[in-house]
CSV table of C-alpha atoms in Angstrom, one decimal:
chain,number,residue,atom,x,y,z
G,1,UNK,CA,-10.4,-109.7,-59.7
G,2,UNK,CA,-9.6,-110.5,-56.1
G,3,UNK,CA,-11.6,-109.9,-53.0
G,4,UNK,CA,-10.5,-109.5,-49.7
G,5,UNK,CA,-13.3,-109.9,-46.8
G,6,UNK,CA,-12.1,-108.8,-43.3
G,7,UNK,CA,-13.7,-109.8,-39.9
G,8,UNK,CA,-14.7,-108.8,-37.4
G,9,UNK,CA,-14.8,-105.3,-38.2
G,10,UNK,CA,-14.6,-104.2,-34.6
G,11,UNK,CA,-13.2,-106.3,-31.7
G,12,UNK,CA,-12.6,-105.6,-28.2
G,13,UNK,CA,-10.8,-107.2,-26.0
G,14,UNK,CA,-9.4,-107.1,-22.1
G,15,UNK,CA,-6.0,-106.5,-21.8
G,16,UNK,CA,-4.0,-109.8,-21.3
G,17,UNK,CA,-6.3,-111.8,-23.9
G,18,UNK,CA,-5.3,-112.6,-27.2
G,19,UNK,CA,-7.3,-111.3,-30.7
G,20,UNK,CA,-8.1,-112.7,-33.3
G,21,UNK,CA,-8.8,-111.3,-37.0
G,22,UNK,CA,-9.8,-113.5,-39.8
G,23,UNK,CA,-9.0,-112.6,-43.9
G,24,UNK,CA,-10.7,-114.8,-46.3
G,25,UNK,CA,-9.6,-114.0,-50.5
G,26,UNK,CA,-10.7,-115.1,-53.8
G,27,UNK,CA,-8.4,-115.4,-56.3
G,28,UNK,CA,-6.7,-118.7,-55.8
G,29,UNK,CA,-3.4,-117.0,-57.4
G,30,UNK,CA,-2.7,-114.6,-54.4
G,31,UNK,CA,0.5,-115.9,-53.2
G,32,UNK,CA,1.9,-113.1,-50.5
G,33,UNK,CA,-0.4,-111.4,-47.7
G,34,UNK,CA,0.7,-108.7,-45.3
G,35,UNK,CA,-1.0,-107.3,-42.1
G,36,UNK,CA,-0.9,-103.5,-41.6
G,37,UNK,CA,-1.6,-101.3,-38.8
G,38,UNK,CA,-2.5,-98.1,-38.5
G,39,UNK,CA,-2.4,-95.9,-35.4
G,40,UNK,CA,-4.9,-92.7,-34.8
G,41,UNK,CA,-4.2,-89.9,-37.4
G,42,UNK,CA,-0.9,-92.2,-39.1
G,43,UNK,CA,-0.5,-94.1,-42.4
G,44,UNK,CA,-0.4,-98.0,-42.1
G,45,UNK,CA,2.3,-99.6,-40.7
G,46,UNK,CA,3.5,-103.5,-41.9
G,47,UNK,CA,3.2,-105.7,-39.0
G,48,UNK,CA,4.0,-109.3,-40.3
G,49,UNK,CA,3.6,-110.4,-43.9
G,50,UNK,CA,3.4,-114.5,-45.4
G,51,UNK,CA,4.3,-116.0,-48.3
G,52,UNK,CA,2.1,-118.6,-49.8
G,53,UNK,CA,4.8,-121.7,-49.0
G,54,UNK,CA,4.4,-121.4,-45.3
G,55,UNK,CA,1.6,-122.2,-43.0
G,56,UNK,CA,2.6,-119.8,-39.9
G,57,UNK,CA,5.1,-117.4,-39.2
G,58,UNK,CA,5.3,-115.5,-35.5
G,59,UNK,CA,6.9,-112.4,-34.5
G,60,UNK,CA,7.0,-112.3,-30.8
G,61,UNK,CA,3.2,-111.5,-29.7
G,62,UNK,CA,1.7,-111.6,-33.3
G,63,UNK,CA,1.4,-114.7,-35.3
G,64,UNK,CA,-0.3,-115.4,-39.2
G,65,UNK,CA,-1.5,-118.8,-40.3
G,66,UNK,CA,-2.6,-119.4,-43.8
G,67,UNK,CA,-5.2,-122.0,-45.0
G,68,UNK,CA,-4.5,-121.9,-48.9
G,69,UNK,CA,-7.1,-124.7,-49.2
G,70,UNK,CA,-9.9,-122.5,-47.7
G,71,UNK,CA,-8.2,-119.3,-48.8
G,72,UNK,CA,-7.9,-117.7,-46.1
G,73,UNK,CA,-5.6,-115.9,-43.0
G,74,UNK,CA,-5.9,-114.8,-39.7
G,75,UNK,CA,-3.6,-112.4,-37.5
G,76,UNK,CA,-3.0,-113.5,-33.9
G,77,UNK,CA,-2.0,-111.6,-30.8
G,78,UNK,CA,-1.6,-112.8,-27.5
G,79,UNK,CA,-1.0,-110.8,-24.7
G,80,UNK,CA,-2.9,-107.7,-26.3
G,81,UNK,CA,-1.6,-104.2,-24.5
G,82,UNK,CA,-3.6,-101.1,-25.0
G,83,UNK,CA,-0.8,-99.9,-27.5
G,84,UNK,CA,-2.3,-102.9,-29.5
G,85,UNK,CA,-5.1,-100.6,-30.1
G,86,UNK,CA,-5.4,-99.4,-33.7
G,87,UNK,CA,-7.0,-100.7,-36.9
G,88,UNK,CA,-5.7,-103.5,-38.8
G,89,UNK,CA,-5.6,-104.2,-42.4
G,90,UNK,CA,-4.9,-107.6,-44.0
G,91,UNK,CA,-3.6,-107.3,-47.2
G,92,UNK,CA,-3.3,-110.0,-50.5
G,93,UNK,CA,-1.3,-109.7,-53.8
G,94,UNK,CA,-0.4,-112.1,-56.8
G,95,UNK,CA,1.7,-110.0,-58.8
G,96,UNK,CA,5.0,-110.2,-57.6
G,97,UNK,CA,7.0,-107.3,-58.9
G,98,UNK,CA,5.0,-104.9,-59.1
G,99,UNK,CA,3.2,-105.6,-55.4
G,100,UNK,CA,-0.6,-104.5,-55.8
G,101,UNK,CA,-2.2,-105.3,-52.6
G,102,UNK,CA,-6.1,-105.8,-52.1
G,103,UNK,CA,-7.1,-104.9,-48.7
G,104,UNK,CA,-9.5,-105.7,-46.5
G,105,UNK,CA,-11.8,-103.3,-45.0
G,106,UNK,CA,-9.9,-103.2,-41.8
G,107,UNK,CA,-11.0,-104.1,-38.3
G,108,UNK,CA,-10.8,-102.0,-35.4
G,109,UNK,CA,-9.2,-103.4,-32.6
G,110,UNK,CA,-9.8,-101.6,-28.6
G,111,UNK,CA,-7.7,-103.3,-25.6
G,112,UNK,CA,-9.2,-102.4,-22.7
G,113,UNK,CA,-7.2,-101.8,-19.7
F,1,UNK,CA,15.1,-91.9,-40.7
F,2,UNK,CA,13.8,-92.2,-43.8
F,3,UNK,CA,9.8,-92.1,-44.3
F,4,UNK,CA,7.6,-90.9,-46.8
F,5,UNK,CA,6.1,-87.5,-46.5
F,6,UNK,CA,2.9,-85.4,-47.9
F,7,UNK,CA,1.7,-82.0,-47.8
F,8,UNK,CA,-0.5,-80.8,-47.1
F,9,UNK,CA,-1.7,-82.5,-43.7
F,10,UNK,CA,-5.4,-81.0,-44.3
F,11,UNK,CA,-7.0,-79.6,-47.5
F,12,UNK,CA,-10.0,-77.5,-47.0
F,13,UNK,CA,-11.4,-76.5,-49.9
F,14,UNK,CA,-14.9,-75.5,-51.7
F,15,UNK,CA,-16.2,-77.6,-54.3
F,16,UNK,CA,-15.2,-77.6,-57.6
F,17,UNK,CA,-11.8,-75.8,-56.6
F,18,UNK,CA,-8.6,-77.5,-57.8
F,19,UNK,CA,-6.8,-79.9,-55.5
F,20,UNK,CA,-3.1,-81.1,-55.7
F,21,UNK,CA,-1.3,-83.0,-52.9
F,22,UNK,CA,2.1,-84.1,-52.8
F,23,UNK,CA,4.5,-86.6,-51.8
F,24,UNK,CA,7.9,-87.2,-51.3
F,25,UNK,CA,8.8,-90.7,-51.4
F,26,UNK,CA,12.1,-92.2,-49.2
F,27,UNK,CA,15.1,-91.8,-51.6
F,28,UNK,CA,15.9,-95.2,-53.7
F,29,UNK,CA,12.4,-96.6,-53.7
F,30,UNK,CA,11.0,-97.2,-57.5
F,31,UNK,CA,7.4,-97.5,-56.8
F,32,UNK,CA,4.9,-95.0,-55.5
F,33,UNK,CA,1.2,-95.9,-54.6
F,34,UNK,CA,-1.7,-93.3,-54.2
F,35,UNK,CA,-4.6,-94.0,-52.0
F,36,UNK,CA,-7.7,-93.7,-50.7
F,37,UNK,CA,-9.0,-93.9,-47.3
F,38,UNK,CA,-12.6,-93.9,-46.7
F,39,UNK,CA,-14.6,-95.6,-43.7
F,40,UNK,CA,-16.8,-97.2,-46.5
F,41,UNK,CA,-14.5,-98.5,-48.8
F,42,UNK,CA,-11.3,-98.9,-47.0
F,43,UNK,CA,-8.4,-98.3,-48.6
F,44,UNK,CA,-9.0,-98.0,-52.1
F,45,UNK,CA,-5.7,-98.1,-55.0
F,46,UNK,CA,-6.1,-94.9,-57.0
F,47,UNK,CA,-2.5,-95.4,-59.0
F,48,UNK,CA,0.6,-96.7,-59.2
F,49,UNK,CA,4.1,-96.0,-60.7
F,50,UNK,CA,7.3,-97.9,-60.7
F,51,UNK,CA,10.6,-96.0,-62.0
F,52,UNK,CA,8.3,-92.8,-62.5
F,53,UNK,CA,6.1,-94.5,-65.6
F,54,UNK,CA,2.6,-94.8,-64.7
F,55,UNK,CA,1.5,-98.7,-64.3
F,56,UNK,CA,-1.7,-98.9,-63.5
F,57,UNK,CA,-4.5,-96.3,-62.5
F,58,UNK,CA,-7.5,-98.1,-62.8
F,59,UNK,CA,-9.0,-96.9,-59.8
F,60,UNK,CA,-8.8,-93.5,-60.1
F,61,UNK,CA,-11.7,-91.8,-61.8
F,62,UNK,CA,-10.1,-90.2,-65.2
F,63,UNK,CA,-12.4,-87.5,-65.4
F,64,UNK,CA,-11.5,-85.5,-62.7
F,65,UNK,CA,-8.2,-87.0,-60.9
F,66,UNK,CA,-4.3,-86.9,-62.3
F,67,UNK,CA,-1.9,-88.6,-60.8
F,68,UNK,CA,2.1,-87.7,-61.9
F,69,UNK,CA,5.5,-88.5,-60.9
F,70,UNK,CA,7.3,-84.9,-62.2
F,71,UNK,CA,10.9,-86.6,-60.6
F,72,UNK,CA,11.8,-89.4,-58.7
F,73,UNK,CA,11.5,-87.3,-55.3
F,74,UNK,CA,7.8,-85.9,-56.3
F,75,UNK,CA,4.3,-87.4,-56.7
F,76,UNK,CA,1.2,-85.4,-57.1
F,77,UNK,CA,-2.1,-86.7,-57.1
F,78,UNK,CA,-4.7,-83.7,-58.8
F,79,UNK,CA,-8.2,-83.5,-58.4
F,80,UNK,CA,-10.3,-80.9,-60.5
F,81,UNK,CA,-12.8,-80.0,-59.9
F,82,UNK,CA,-13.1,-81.6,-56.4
F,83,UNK,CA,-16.7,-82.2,-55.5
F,84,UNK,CA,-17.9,-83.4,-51.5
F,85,UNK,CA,-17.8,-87.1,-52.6
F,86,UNK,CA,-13.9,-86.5,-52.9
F,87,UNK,CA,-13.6,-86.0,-49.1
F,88,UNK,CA,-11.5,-88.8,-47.8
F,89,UNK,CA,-7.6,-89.5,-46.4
F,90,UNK,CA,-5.2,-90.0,-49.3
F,91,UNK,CA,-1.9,-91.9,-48.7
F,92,UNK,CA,1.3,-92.4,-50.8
F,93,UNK,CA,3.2,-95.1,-50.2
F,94,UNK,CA,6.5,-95.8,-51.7
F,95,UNK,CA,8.5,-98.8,-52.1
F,96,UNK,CA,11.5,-100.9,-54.0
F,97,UNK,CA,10.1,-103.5,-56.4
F,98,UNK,CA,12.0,-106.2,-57.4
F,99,UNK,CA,11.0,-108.8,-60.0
F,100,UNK,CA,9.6,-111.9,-58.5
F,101,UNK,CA,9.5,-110.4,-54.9
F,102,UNK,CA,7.5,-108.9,-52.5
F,103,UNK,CA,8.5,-106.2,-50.5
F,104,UNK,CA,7.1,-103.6,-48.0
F,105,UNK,CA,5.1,-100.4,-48.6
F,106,UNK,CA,6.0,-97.6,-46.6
F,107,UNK,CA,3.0,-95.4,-46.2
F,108,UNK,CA,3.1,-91.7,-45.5
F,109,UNK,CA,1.0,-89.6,-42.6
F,110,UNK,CA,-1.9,-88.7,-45.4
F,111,UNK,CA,-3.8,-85.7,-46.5
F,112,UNK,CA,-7.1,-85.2,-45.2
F,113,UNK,CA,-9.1,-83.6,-47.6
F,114,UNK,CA,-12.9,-81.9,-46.9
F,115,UNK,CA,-14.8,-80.6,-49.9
F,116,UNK,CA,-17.7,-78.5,-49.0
């Protein structure tokens, strides 16, 4: 079944620089992967998602790039704020329909003011 | 403002005691996901349903949990009897599915539970 490996699995950073969390999978199928956050004591939130035909997408400060050849995804954000500060969860599925994520083990991100 | 809600917040309970949590998934959505939050194995799938039928609840351990969608505006998710190694978050999340798409899960607040 698929695997989804998630590093670092803590990260600081200084406010102003950009972060950087890396998702490698397995199954070669997996053809849609979101990134979720989740703030102190709330369920995830989505963040930005990609689908398997597209390299990069961005969303203001937060950009994914996919590598299917290596199989795996990173989540950028540039200009981290300390509302950036919350645990991140990379996410893959290859069952379109019925959506059944694998997630990674999440990565705990701190911006330090 | 529709979101996905579950009660209770926290469960305290003594092992062995029966456990049921609840969720109200955002009116329309077909799909409802239990899971479980633990800081050693992340966030773990327990079950599934889509249009109330059970699809898959592979993860869940059979013995002990039951997961069941009563009506389209209530899942429970049932543990009994709970022992210490239960103690975790548990999320719904709800969503629409539609064939050959992929669409957002909308997760609600969690229930903590603690088993002594």
């Amino acid at each position: 079944g698929e695997n989804v490996e998630q590093h670092p699995s803590t990260l600081s950073v200084q406010e102003g620089d950009s972060a950087v969390i890396k998702c490698t999978y397995s199954d070669s199928a997996s053809n849609y992967f979101p990134w979720y956050k989740q703030e102190l004591g709330k369920g995830p939130q989505l963040i930005i998602d990609i689908r398997s035909n597209v390299g990069e997408k961005k969303d203001q400060r937060i950009a994914v790039t996919l590598n299917k050849t290596a199989k795996h995804f990173s989540l950028h954000i540039t200009e981290t704020q300390p509302e950036d500060s919350a645990v991140y969860f990379c996410a893959a599925a290859s069952e379109p329909g019925t959506y059944k994520y694998i997630f990674g083990t999440g990565t705990r991100l701190k911006v330090l003011a | 403002d529709a979101r996905v809600t579950q009660t209770p917040r926290d469960k305290v309970t003594e092992m062995g005691q029966e456990v049921t949590m609840r969720c109200q998934p955002i009116l329309g959505h077909n799909t409802v996901f239990w899971y479980r939050q633990t800081m050693k194995q992340g966030l773990e799938l327990l079950a599934y349903f889509r249009n109330r039928a059970p699809l898959d609840d592979s993860g869940m351990p059979k013995d002990r949990f039951s997961a069941e969608m009563p009506d389209a505006t209530l899942a429970t998710l049932k543990i009994q009897p709970s022992e210490p190694r239960d103690s975790a978050v548990y999320f719904c999340a709800s969503g629409l599915s539609r064939a050959s798409s992929y669409n957002e899960q909308f997760f609600g607040p969690g229930t903590r539970l603690t088993v002594l």
